[in-house]
Amino acid sequence: MKAQLLSALAAAAGCAAQGPFGPPPPPPTQGIQTLLVPSDAEGNARFGYDVAVAGSVCIVGAFGSHGGNAGTGAAYIFRQSDKGDAWVQEYELLPDTLQAGDYLGRAVAIAGTTHGDVAVACAPRANSGAGQCYLFRKTQAGAWVVEDTLTSTGPSQGFGSSVAIAGDTVVVGAQNAAYVF
C-alpha cells in the first residue's frame, strides 16, 4: 500500500520516470567500435579480465591458460590506428621468468610518460605465491621489454592483485597494503 501511494505521488509530481538519483542516463550514441581479440586466443585464457587505456594504446590482461599452461597468463598491447577506426594488437607481453600458475595479467595498467609508453602487468601468484609485477617499456624499435620487476618489501599476500600507473608512479595493491614505486 505504501509503495502504491509513493508511486501515485511521484506520478502526480511528474517524476514517475525518474529513479532516486534523477532521470536515467541517455542511451549510448555509439555502438561497439572494435572487439579486441588476441592473436593466440584460447578458450579459458580469461582475456579481458582487467583492462586499461591511455590515449590510443590499451593493455588487456588474460591471466588464465596460455600456451597450454594453466594460469600462466599474458598481457596484450593494442594500439588504435591513426584514423581511429581500428585497434590492432601490437605486442604480447610474456616475461621470460613466467611459470604456470603465476596468473600474469590479473591486473594491468598503462601510461604514456615523458620517457615513452610504460605498461605494468602483475602476476599475483608468481614469486612462490608472494606475487610480482613486471614494468614494461616500449623501445624505439617498437618492442616492449621488461625494464623492472616489482616485488613487495615484506610478507604480503596478493601483491599484484591491483595496479595503477600515472606518469612515473606505480601503485601496486595487495591484501591490506598498497606499495608505491
Short mmCIF file of N, CA and C in Angstrom, two decimals:
data_model
loop_
_atom_site.label_atom_id
_atom_site.label_comp_id
_atom_site.label_asym_id
_atom_site.label_seq_id
_atom_site.Cartn_x
_atom_site.Cartn_y
_atom_site.Cartn_z
N MET A 1 0.82 -1.19 0.00
CA MET A 1 0.00 0.00 0.00
C MET A 1 0.87 1.26 0.00
N LYS A 2 1.93 1.24 0.83
CA LYS A 2 2.82 2.38 0.92
C LYS A 2 3.51 2.63 -0.42
N ALA A 3 3.96 1.55 -1.11
CA ALA A 3 4.62 1.68 -2.39
C ALA A 3 3.69 2.27 -3.44
N GLN A 4 2.41 1.85 -3.43
CA GLN A 4 1.44 2.38 -4.38
C GLN A 4 1.21 3.87 -4.14
N LEU A 5 1.15 4.28 -2.87
CA LEU A 5 0.95 5.68 -2.52
C LEU A 5 2.13 6.52 -2.99
N LEU A 6 3.35 6.03 -2.75
CA LEU A 6 4.54 6.76 -3.19
C LEU A 6 4.60 6.87 -4.71
N SER A 7 4.23 5.80 -5.40
CA SER A 7 4.22 5.80 -6.85
C SER A 7 3.21 6.81 -7.38
N ALA A 8 2.03 6.85 -6.77
CA ALA A 8 1.00 7.79 -7.19
C ALA A 8 1.44 9.23 -6.94
N LEU A 9 2.09 9.50 -5.80
CA LEU A 9 2.58 10.84 -5.50
C LEU A 9 3.67 11.25 -6.49
N ALA A 10 4.58 10.33 -6.82
CA ALA A 10 5.65 10.61 -7.76
C ALA A 10 5.09 10.90 -9.14
N ALA A 11 4.08 10.14 -9.57
CA ALA A 11 3.46 10.35 -10.87
C ALA A 11 2.77 11.71 -10.91
N ALA A 12 2.11 12.06 -9.84
CA ALA A 12 1.42 13.34 -9.79
C ALA A 12 2.41 14.50 -9.83
N ALA A 13 3.58 14.29 -9.28
CA ALA A 13 4.60 15.33 -9.27
C ALA A 13 5.39 15.37 -10.57
N GLY A 14 5.13 14.45 -11.48
CA GLY A 14 5.80 14.44 -12.77
C GLY A 14 7.16 13.77 -12.76
N CYS A 15 7.45 12.93 -11.77
CA CYS A 15 8.76 12.29 -11.73
C CYS A 15 8.64 10.77 -11.72
N ALA A 16 7.65 10.26 -12.40
CA ALA A 16 7.46 8.81 -12.43
C ALA A 16 8.58 8.10 -13.17
N ALA A 17 9.20 8.75 -14.16
CA ALA A 17 10.25 8.10 -14.94
C ALA A 17 11.63 8.26 -14.31
N GLN A 18 11.70 8.91 -13.15
CA GLN A 18 12.98 9.14 -12.53
C GLN A 18 13.23 8.16 -11.41
N GLY A 19 14.49 7.81 -11.25
CA GLY A 19 14.89 6.96 -10.14
C GLY A 19 15.25 7.83 -8.96
N PRO A 20 15.77 7.25 -7.91
CA PRO A 20 16.09 8.02 -6.72
C PRO A 20 17.22 9.03 -6.93
N PHE A 21 17.99 8.89 -8.03
CA PHE A 21 19.10 9.82 -8.29
C PHE A 21 18.85 10.67 -9.53
N GLY A 22 17.60 10.85 -9.90
CA GLY A 22 17.28 11.67 -11.06
C GLY A 22 16.95 10.81 -12.26
N PRO A 23 16.85 11.45 -13.42
CA PRO A 23 16.47 10.70 -14.63
C PRO A 23 17.55 9.71 -15.03
N PRO A 24 17.16 8.65 -15.70
CA PRO A 24 18.16 7.67 -16.15
C PRO A 24 19.06 8.31 -17.20
N PRO A 25 20.29 7.81 -17.35
CA PRO A 25 21.19 8.37 -18.35
C PRO A 25 20.67 8.07 -19.75
N PRO A 26 21.04 8.93 -20.71
CA PRO A 26 20.61 8.67 -22.08
C PRO A 26 21.29 7.42 -22.62
N PRO A 27 20.67 6.76 -23.58
CA PRO A 27 21.30 5.57 -24.16
C PRO A 27 22.57 5.97 -24.89
N PRO A 28 23.52 5.04 -25.01
CA PRO A 28 24.76 5.36 -25.72
C PRO A 28 24.48 5.73 -27.17
N THR A 29 25.25 6.67 -27.69
CA THR A 29 25.05 7.10 -29.07
C THR A 29 25.93 6.33 -30.03
N GLN A 30 26.93 5.63 -29.49
CA GLN A 30 27.81 4.85 -30.35
C GLN A 30 27.75 3.38 -29.97
N GLY A 31 27.90 2.53 -30.95
CA GLY A 31 27.95 1.10 -30.68
C GLY A 31 29.37 0.68 -30.39
N ILE A 32 29.59 -0.59 -30.35
CA ILE A 32 30.93 -1.12 -30.13
C ILE A 32 31.81 -0.72 -31.31
N GLN A 33 32.97 -0.13 -31.00
CA GLN A 33 33.88 0.30 -32.05
C GLN A 33 34.68 -0.89 -32.59
N THR A 34 35.22 -1.68 -31.68
CA THR A 34 36.06 -2.82 -32.07
C THR A 34 35.97 -3.90 -30.99
N LEU A 35 35.98 -5.11 -31.39
CA LEU A 35 36.08 -6.22 -30.45
C LEU A 35 37.53 -6.68 -30.45
N LEU A 36 38.21 -6.52 -29.31
CA LEU A 36 39.61 -6.90 -29.22
C LEU A 36 39.72 -8.40 -28.96
N VAL A 37 40.54 -9.06 -29.75
CA VAL A 37 40.77 -10.50 -29.62
C VAL A 37 42.26 -10.74 -29.81
N PRO A 38 42.89 -11.50 -28.91
CA PRO A 38 44.32 -11.75 -29.07
C PRO A 38 44.60 -12.68 -30.25
N SER A 39 45.80 -12.56 -30.79
CA SER A 39 46.18 -13.38 -31.94
C SER A 39 46.26 -14.86 -31.60
N ASP A 40 46.47 -15.18 -30.32
CA ASP A 40 46.59 -16.59 -29.91
C ASP A 40 45.48 -16.96 -28.93
N ALA A 41 44.27 -16.56 -29.24
CA ALA A 41 43.12 -16.75 -28.34
C ALA A 41 42.96 -18.20 -27.90
N GLU A 42 42.78 -18.38 -26.60
CA GLU A 42 42.48 -19.69 -26.02
C GLU A 42 41.17 -19.58 -25.26
N GLY A 43 40.43 -20.66 -25.22
CA GLY A 43 39.11 -20.65 -24.62
C GLY A 43 39.06 -20.26 -23.16
N ASN A 44 40.04 -20.63 -22.38
CA ASN A 44 39.99 -20.32 -20.95
C ASN A 44 41.14 -19.40 -20.53
N ALA A 45 41.47 -18.45 -21.40
CA ALA A 45 42.56 -17.52 -21.11
C ALA A 45 42.12 -16.39 -20.18
N ARG A 46 40.82 -16.21 -20.04
CA ARG A 46 40.27 -15.10 -19.24
C ARG A 46 40.72 -13.75 -19.78
N PHE A 47 40.79 -13.68 -21.09
CA PHE A 47 41.15 -12.44 -21.79
C PHE A 47 40.12 -11.36 -21.45
N GLY A 48 40.61 -10.21 -21.06
CA GLY A 48 39.73 -9.08 -20.75
C GLY A 48 39.38 -8.95 -19.29
N TYR A 49 39.96 -9.80 -18.43
CA TYR A 49 39.63 -9.74 -17.00
C TYR A 49 39.99 -8.37 -16.43
N ASP A 50 41.11 -7.81 -16.87
CA ASP A 50 41.47 -6.46 -16.47
C ASP A 50 41.96 -5.73 -17.71
N VAL A 51 41.62 -4.46 -17.82
CA VAL A 51 42.00 -3.64 -18.96
C VAL A 51 42.37 -2.24 -18.49
N ALA A 52 43.16 -1.56 -19.29
CA ALA A 52 43.50 -0.17 -19.04
C ALA A 52 43.77 0.50 -20.38
N VAL A 53 43.52 1.80 -20.44
CA VAL A 53 43.73 2.54 -21.68
C VAL A 53 44.39 3.87 -21.36
N ALA A 54 45.26 4.30 -22.25
CA ALA A 54 45.90 5.61 -22.16
C ALA A 54 45.99 6.16 -23.57
N GLY A 55 45.11 7.07 -23.90
CA GLY A 55 45.09 7.64 -25.25
C GLY A 55 44.77 6.60 -26.28
N SER A 56 45.70 6.36 -27.20
CA SER A 56 45.45 5.43 -28.30
C SER A 56 46.09 4.07 -28.08
N VAL A 57 46.45 3.76 -26.84
CA VAL A 57 47.05 2.46 -26.56
C VAL A 57 46.34 1.83 -25.36
N CYS A 58 46.13 0.53 -25.41
CA CYS A 58 45.49 -0.14 -24.28
C CYS A 58 46.20 -1.46 -24.00
N ILE A 59 45.99 -1.93 -22.78
CA ILE A 59 46.54 -3.22 -22.35
C ILE A 59 45.38 -4.06 -21.87
N VAL A 60 45.41 -5.34 -22.23
CA VAL A 60 44.36 -6.28 -21.83
C VAL A 60 45.03 -7.48 -21.16
N GLY A 61 44.59 -7.79 -19.95
CA GLY A 61 45.13 -8.93 -19.23
C GLY A 61 44.36 -10.20 -19.54
N ALA A 62 45.05 -11.31 -19.50
CA ALA A 62 44.46 -12.63 -19.73
C ALA A 62 45.18 -13.61 -18.81
N PHE A 63 44.73 -13.71 -17.55
CA PHE A 63 45.51 -14.44 -16.56
C PHE A 63 45.28 -15.95 -16.56
N GLY A 64 44.48 -16.45 -17.44
CA GLY A 64 44.22 -17.89 -17.48
C GLY A 64 45.28 -18.65 -18.26
N SER A 65 44.85 -19.67 -18.97
CA SER A 65 45.77 -20.52 -19.71
C SER A 65 46.45 -19.76 -20.83
N HIS A 66 47.70 -20.11 -21.07
CA HIS A 66 48.44 -19.55 -22.19
C HIS A 66 49.43 -20.61 -22.67
N GLY A 67 49.38 -20.89 -23.93
CA GLY A 67 50.29 -21.91 -24.49
C GLY A 67 50.09 -23.28 -23.87
N GLY A 68 48.88 -23.55 -23.42
CA GLY A 68 48.58 -24.84 -22.81
C GLY A 68 48.95 -24.95 -21.35
N ASN A 69 49.52 -23.90 -20.78
CA ASN A 69 49.90 -23.92 -19.36
C ASN A 69 48.84 -23.21 -18.52
N ALA A 70 48.22 -23.94 -17.63
CA ALA A 70 47.14 -23.39 -16.82
C ALA A 70 47.64 -22.26 -15.93
N GLY A 71 46.97 -21.12 -16.02
CA GLY A 71 47.26 -20.00 -15.14
C GLY A 71 48.56 -19.26 -15.40
N THR A 72 49.20 -19.53 -16.53
CA THR A 72 50.42 -18.78 -16.84
C THR A 72 50.07 -17.32 -17.06
N GLY A 73 49.12 -17.08 -17.93
CA GLY A 73 48.67 -15.73 -18.21
C GLY A 73 49.49 -15.02 -19.25
N ALA A 74 49.00 -13.85 -19.65
CA ALA A 74 49.66 -12.99 -20.61
C ALA A 74 49.00 -11.62 -20.55
N ALA A 75 49.62 -10.66 -21.16
CA ALA A 75 49.01 -9.33 -21.32
C ALA A 75 49.27 -8.89 -22.75
N TYR A 76 48.34 -8.15 -23.32
CA TYR A 76 48.39 -7.78 -24.72
C TYR A 76 48.28 -6.27 -24.87
N ILE A 77 49.11 -5.72 -25.74
CA ILE A 77 49.06 -4.30 -26.05
C ILE A 77 48.34 -4.13 -27.39
N PHE A 78 47.35 -3.26 -27.41
CA PHE A 78 46.63 -2.91 -28.63
C PHE A 78 46.80 -1.41 -28.86
N ARG A 79 46.91 -1.01 -30.12
CA ARG A 79 47.05 0.41 -30.45
C ARG A 79 45.98 0.78 -31.47
N GLN A 80 45.41 1.95 -31.28
CA GLN A 80 44.40 2.45 -32.20
C GLN A 80 45.08 2.98 -33.46
N SER A 81 44.48 2.72 -34.60
CA SER A 81 45.06 3.18 -35.86
C SER A 81 45.04 4.71 -35.92
N ASP A 82 45.86 5.27 -36.80
CA ASP A 82 45.93 6.72 -36.94
C ASP A 82 44.58 7.32 -37.32
N LYS A 83 43.79 6.58 -38.09
CA LYS A 83 42.45 7.06 -38.48
C LYS A 83 41.45 6.90 -37.35
N GLY A 84 41.80 6.09 -36.33
CA GLY A 84 40.90 5.88 -35.20
C GLY A 84 39.79 4.90 -35.47
N ASP A 85 39.89 4.17 -36.57
CA ASP A 85 38.80 3.27 -36.93
C ASP A 85 39.07 1.80 -36.59
N ALA A 86 40.25 1.50 -36.03
CA ALA A 86 40.57 0.10 -35.70
C ALA A 86 41.59 0.05 -34.58
N TRP A 87 41.55 -1.04 -33.84
CA TRP A 87 42.55 -1.33 -32.80
C TRP A 87 43.27 -2.59 -33.24
N VAL A 88 44.61 -2.55 -33.23
CA VAL A 88 45.42 -3.65 -33.72
C VAL A 88 46.35 -4.12 -32.60
N GLN A 89 46.46 -5.45 -32.48
CA GLN A 89 47.39 -5.99 -31.48
C GLN A 89 48.80 -5.60 -31.88
N GLU A 90 49.50 -4.97 -30.94
CA GLU A 90 50.86 -4.51 -31.20
C GLU A 90 51.90 -5.46 -30.60
N TYR A 91 51.58 -6.02 -29.43
CA TYR A 91 52.58 -6.83 -28.75
C TYR A 91 51.92 -7.75 -27.73
N GLU A 92 52.54 -8.87 -27.47
CA GLU A 92 52.12 -9.77 -26.41
C GLU A 92 53.22 -9.75 -25.34
N LEU A 93 52.84 -9.42 -24.11
CA LEU A 93 53.81 -9.30 -23.03
C LEU A 93 53.93 -10.63 -22.30
N LEU A 94 55.12 -11.23 -22.37
CA LEU A 94 55.40 -12.51 -21.72
C LEU A 94 56.82 -12.48 -21.16
N PRO A 95 56.98 -12.21 -19.88
CA PRO A 95 58.33 -12.22 -19.29
C PRO A 95 58.95 -13.62 -19.36
N ASP A 96 60.27 -13.67 -19.47
CA ASP A 96 60.99 -14.94 -19.56
C ASP A 96 60.82 -15.81 -18.32
N THR A 97 60.62 -15.21 -17.17
CA THR A 97 60.55 -15.95 -15.91
C THR A 97 59.17 -16.49 -15.60
N LEU A 98 58.21 -16.28 -16.48
CA LEU A 98 56.83 -16.67 -16.24
C LEU A 98 56.68 -18.19 -16.12
N GLN A 99 55.88 -18.63 -15.15
CA GLN A 99 55.63 -20.05 -14.94
C GLN A 99 54.13 -20.31 -14.85
N ALA A 100 53.75 -21.56 -15.05
CA ALA A 100 52.35 -21.95 -14.91
C ALA A 100 51.88 -21.61 -13.49
N GLY A 101 50.70 -21.05 -13.41
CA GLY A 101 50.12 -20.69 -12.11
C GLY A 101 50.47 -19.30 -11.63
N ASP A 102 51.26 -18.52 -12.38
CA ASP A 102 51.64 -17.16 -11.96
C ASP A 102 50.49 -16.16 -12.10
N TYR A 103 49.60 -16.39 -13.04
CA TYR A 103 48.44 -15.52 -13.32
C TYR A 103 48.83 -14.13 -13.81
N LEU A 104 49.81 -14.05 -14.72
CA LEU A 104 50.16 -12.77 -15.31
C LEU A 104 48.93 -12.17 -16.00
N GLY A 105 48.73 -10.88 -15.83
CA GLY A 105 47.60 -10.21 -16.46
C GLY A 105 46.39 -10.11 -15.57
N ARG A 106 46.49 -10.59 -14.34
CA ARG A 106 45.37 -10.47 -13.38
C ARG A 106 45.07 -9.01 -13.11
N ALA A 107 46.12 -8.17 -13.12
CA ALA A 107 45.97 -6.72 -13.00
C ALA A 107 46.93 -6.08 -14.00
N VAL A 108 46.46 -5.05 -14.71
CA VAL A 108 47.28 -4.37 -15.71
C VAL A 108 47.07 -2.86 -15.64
N ALA A 109 48.06 -2.13 -16.09
CA ALA A 109 47.97 -0.67 -16.17
C ALA A 109 48.87 -0.20 -17.30
N ILE A 110 48.57 0.99 -17.83
CA ILE A 110 49.38 1.54 -18.92
C ILE A 110 49.35 3.06 -18.85
N ALA A 111 50.44 3.68 -19.27
CA ALA A 111 50.50 5.15 -19.28
C ALA A 111 51.53 5.60 -20.29
N GLY A 112 51.33 6.79 -20.77
CA GLY A 112 52.34 7.46 -21.57
C GLY A 112 53.08 8.39 -20.62
N THR A 113 54.40 8.33 -20.61
CA THR A 113 55.19 9.18 -19.72
C THR A 113 56.11 10.05 -20.56
N THR A 114 56.86 10.90 -19.88
CA THR A 114 57.83 11.73 -20.60
C THR A 114 58.92 10.86 -21.22
N HIS A 115 59.03 9.62 -20.76
CA HIS A 115 60.04 8.70 -21.28
C HIS A 115 59.46 7.67 -22.25
N GLY A 116 58.20 7.83 -22.65
CA GLY A 116 57.57 6.90 -23.59
C GLY A 116 56.49 6.07 -22.93
N ASP A 117 55.96 5.11 -23.68
CA ASP A 117 54.89 4.24 -23.19
C ASP A 117 55.42 3.25 -22.17
N VAL A 118 54.66 3.10 -21.08
CA VAL A 118 55.02 2.19 -20.00
C VAL A 118 53.79 1.35 -19.66
N ALA A 119 53.98 0.06 -19.42
CA ALA A 119 52.88 -0.82 -19.03
C ALA A 119 53.32 -1.65 -17.83
N VAL A 120 52.35 -2.03 -17.01
CA VAL A 120 52.61 -2.90 -15.88
C VAL A 120 51.63 -4.06 -15.97
N ALA A 121 52.17 -5.27 -15.87
CA ALA A 121 51.35 -6.49 -15.84
C ALA A 121 51.74 -7.26 -14.58
N CYS A 122 50.74 -7.56 -13.76
CA CYS A 122 51.01 -8.21 -12.47
C CYS A 122 50.67 -9.69 -12.51
N ALA A 123 51.44 -10.44 -11.76
CA ALA A 123 51.28 -11.88 -11.60
C ALA A 123 51.19 -12.16 -10.10
N PRO A 124 49.99 -12.10 -9.51
CA PRO A 124 49.86 -12.18 -8.06
C PRO A 124 50.24 -13.52 -7.43
N ARG A 125 50.45 -14.55 -8.24
CA ARG A 125 50.86 -15.85 -7.67
C ARG A 125 52.30 -16.21 -8.02
N ALA A 126 53.01 -15.30 -8.68
CA ALA A 126 54.42 -15.54 -9.02
C ALA A 126 55.27 -15.40 -7.77
N ASN A 127 56.55 -15.68 -7.91
CA ASN A 127 57.49 -15.49 -6.81
C ASN A 127 57.09 -16.33 -5.60
N SER A 128 56.82 -17.61 -5.85
CA SER A 128 56.41 -18.55 -4.80
C SER A 128 55.15 -18.11 -4.08
N GLY A 129 54.24 -17.45 -4.81
CA GLY A 129 52.97 -17.03 -4.24
C GLY A 129 52.98 -15.64 -3.63
N ALA A 130 54.15 -15.01 -3.53
CA ALA A 130 54.22 -13.65 -2.96
C ALA A 130 53.73 -12.61 -3.95
N GLY A 131 53.78 -12.92 -5.24
CA GLY A 131 53.33 -12.00 -6.28
C GLY A 131 54.43 -11.07 -6.74
N GLN A 132 54.33 -10.66 -8.00
CA GLN A 132 55.24 -9.65 -8.54
C GLN A 132 54.61 -9.02 -9.76
N CYS A 133 55.10 -7.84 -10.08
CA CYS A 133 54.62 -7.11 -11.25
C CYS A 133 55.80 -6.81 -12.16
N TYR A 134 55.54 -6.79 -13.44
CA TYR A 134 56.57 -6.52 -14.43
C TYR A 134 56.30 -5.15 -15.04
N LEU A 135 57.32 -4.30 -15.04
CA LEU A 135 57.25 -2.99 -15.66
C LEU A 135 57.86 -3.10 -17.05
N PHE A 136 57.05 -2.86 -18.07
CA PHE A 136 57.49 -2.93 -19.47
C PHE A 136 57.61 -1.51 -20.03
N ARG A 137 58.58 -1.30 -20.87
CA ARG A 137 58.73 -0.03 -21.57
C ARG A 137 58.87 -0.32 -23.05
N LYS A 138 58.22 0.50 -23.86
CA LYS A 138 58.31 0.33 -25.31
C LYS A 138 59.61 0.97 -25.80
N THR A 139 60.38 0.19 -26.56
CA THR A 139 61.64 0.68 -27.10
C THR A 139 61.40 1.48 -28.37
N GLN A 140 62.40 2.18 -28.83
CA GLN A 140 62.28 2.94 -30.08
C GLN A 140 62.07 2.01 -31.27
N ALA A 141 62.54 0.77 -31.13
CA ALA A 141 62.36 -0.22 -32.21
C ALA A 141 60.95 -0.79 -32.21
N GLY A 142 60.13 -0.48 -31.19
CA GLY A 142 58.75 -0.95 -31.15
C GLY A 142 58.51 -2.15 -30.28
N ALA A 143 59.55 -2.74 -29.70
CA ALA A 143 59.38 -3.89 -28.81
C ALA A 143 59.05 -3.41 -27.40
N TRP A 144 58.33 -4.22 -26.67
CA TRP A 144 58.05 -3.96 -25.26
C TRP A 144 58.95 -4.89 -24.46
N VAL A 145 59.80 -4.32 -23.62
CA VAL A 145 60.76 -5.11 -22.85
C VAL A 145 60.55 -4.89 -21.36
N VAL A 146 60.88 -5.92 -20.59
CA VAL A 146 60.80 -5.81 -19.13
C VAL A 146 61.92 -4.88 -18.68
N GLU A 147 61.54 -3.79 -18.05
CA GLU A 147 62.52 -2.84 -17.53
C GLU A 147 62.81 -3.09 -16.06
N ASP A 148 61.81 -3.58 -15.33
CA ASP A 148 61.98 -3.80 -13.91
C ASP A 148 60.96 -4.83 -13.43
N THR A 149 61.28 -5.50 -12.35
CA THR A 149 60.35 -6.41 -11.69
C THR A 149 60.06 -5.84 -10.32
N LEU A 150 58.80 -5.63 -10.01
CA LEU A 150 58.38 -5.04 -8.75
C LEU A 150 57.91 -6.12 -7.80
N THR A 151 58.42 -6.10 -6.57
CA THR A 151 58.01 -7.06 -5.55
C THR A 151 57.77 -6.32 -4.25
N SER A 152 57.08 -6.96 -3.32
CA SER A 152 56.82 -6.34 -2.02
C SER A 152 58.09 -6.37 -1.18
N THR A 153 58.15 -5.48 -0.21
CA THR A 153 59.32 -5.40 0.66
C THR A 153 59.17 -6.25 1.91
N GLY A 154 58.04 -6.85 2.09
CA GLY A 154 57.81 -7.69 3.26
C GLY A 154 56.80 -8.76 2.93
N PRO A 155 56.39 -9.52 3.94
CA PRO A 155 55.39 -10.54 3.67
C PRO A 155 54.10 -9.90 3.21
N SER A 156 53.62 -10.33 2.08
CA SER A 156 52.42 -9.74 1.51
C SER A 156 51.63 -10.80 0.77
N GLN A 157 50.36 -10.81 1.00
CA GLN A 157 49.50 -11.74 0.29
C GLN A 157 48.81 -10.99 -0.83
N GLY A 158 48.82 -11.54 -2.01
CA GLY A 158 48.11 -10.94 -3.13
C GLY A 158 48.79 -9.74 -3.75
N PHE A 159 50.10 -9.59 -3.57
CA PHE A 159 50.82 -8.49 -4.21
C PHE A 159 50.59 -8.58 -5.71
N GLY A 160 50.07 -7.52 -6.30
CA GLY A 160 49.78 -7.52 -7.73
C GLY A 160 48.34 -7.82 -8.06
N SER A 161 47.47 -7.83 -7.06
CA SER A 161 46.05 -8.08 -7.34
C SER A 161 45.37 -6.84 -7.91
N SER A 162 46.02 -5.68 -7.80
CA SER A 162 45.55 -4.47 -8.47
C SER A 162 46.77 -3.60 -8.74
N VAL A 163 46.64 -2.70 -9.73
CA VAL A 163 47.76 -1.84 -10.08
C VAL A 163 47.23 -0.59 -10.78
N ALA A 164 47.92 0.52 -10.56
CA ALA A 164 47.61 1.77 -11.25
C ALA A 164 48.93 2.46 -11.57
N ILE A 165 48.92 3.24 -12.64
CA ILE A 165 50.12 3.98 -13.02
C ILE A 165 49.72 5.36 -13.49
N ALA A 166 50.47 6.35 -13.06
CA ALA A 166 50.29 7.73 -13.51
C ALA A 166 51.67 8.35 -13.62
N GLY A 167 52.03 8.76 -14.81
CA GLY A 167 53.37 9.30 -15.02
C GLY A 167 54.41 8.25 -14.70
N ASP A 168 55.32 8.60 -13.81
CA ASP A 168 56.38 7.66 -13.42
C ASP A 168 56.09 6.96 -12.10
N THR A 169 54.86 7.05 -11.60
CA THR A 169 54.49 6.44 -10.32
C THR A 169 53.61 5.22 -10.55
N VAL A 170 53.99 4.10 -9.93
CA VAL A 170 53.20 2.88 -9.99
C VAL A 170 52.75 2.55 -8.57
N VAL A 171 51.47 2.21 -8.41
CA VAL A 171 50.94 1.77 -7.12
C VAL A 171 50.42 0.35 -7.32
N VAL A 172 50.92 -0.57 -6.49
CA VAL A 172 50.52 -1.98 -6.58
C VAL A 172 49.75 -2.34 -5.32
N GLY A 173 48.58 -2.94 -5.51
CA GLY A 173 47.75 -3.35 -4.39
C GLY A 173 48.04 -4.77 -3.96
N ALA A 174 47.86 -5.01 -2.68
CA ALA A 174 47.99 -6.33 -2.07
C ALA A 174 46.93 -6.41 -0.98
N GLN A 175 46.82 -7.54 -0.36
CA GLN A 175 45.86 -7.67 0.74
C GLN A 175 46.33 -6.81 1.91
N ASN A 176 45.53 -5.85 2.30
CA ASN A 176 45.80 -4.93 3.39
C ASN A 176 47.04 -4.06 3.21
N ALA A 177 47.43 -3.80 1.96
CA ALA A 177 48.59 -2.94 1.71
C ALA A 177 48.55 -2.39 0.29
N ALA A 178 49.24 -1.29 0.10
CA ALA A 178 49.46 -0.72 -1.24
C ALA A 178 50.90 -0.22 -1.27
N TYR A 179 51.60 -0.54 -2.32
CA TYR A 179 53.02 -0.20 -2.45
C TYR A 179 53.18 0.83 -3.56
N VAL A 180 53.92 1.90 -3.27
CA VAL A 180 54.17 2.96 -4.25
C VAL A 180 55.61 2.83 -4.74
N PHE A 181 55.77 2.79 -6.06
CA PHE A 181 57.09 2.70 -6.67
C PHE A 181 57.33 3.93 -7.52
#
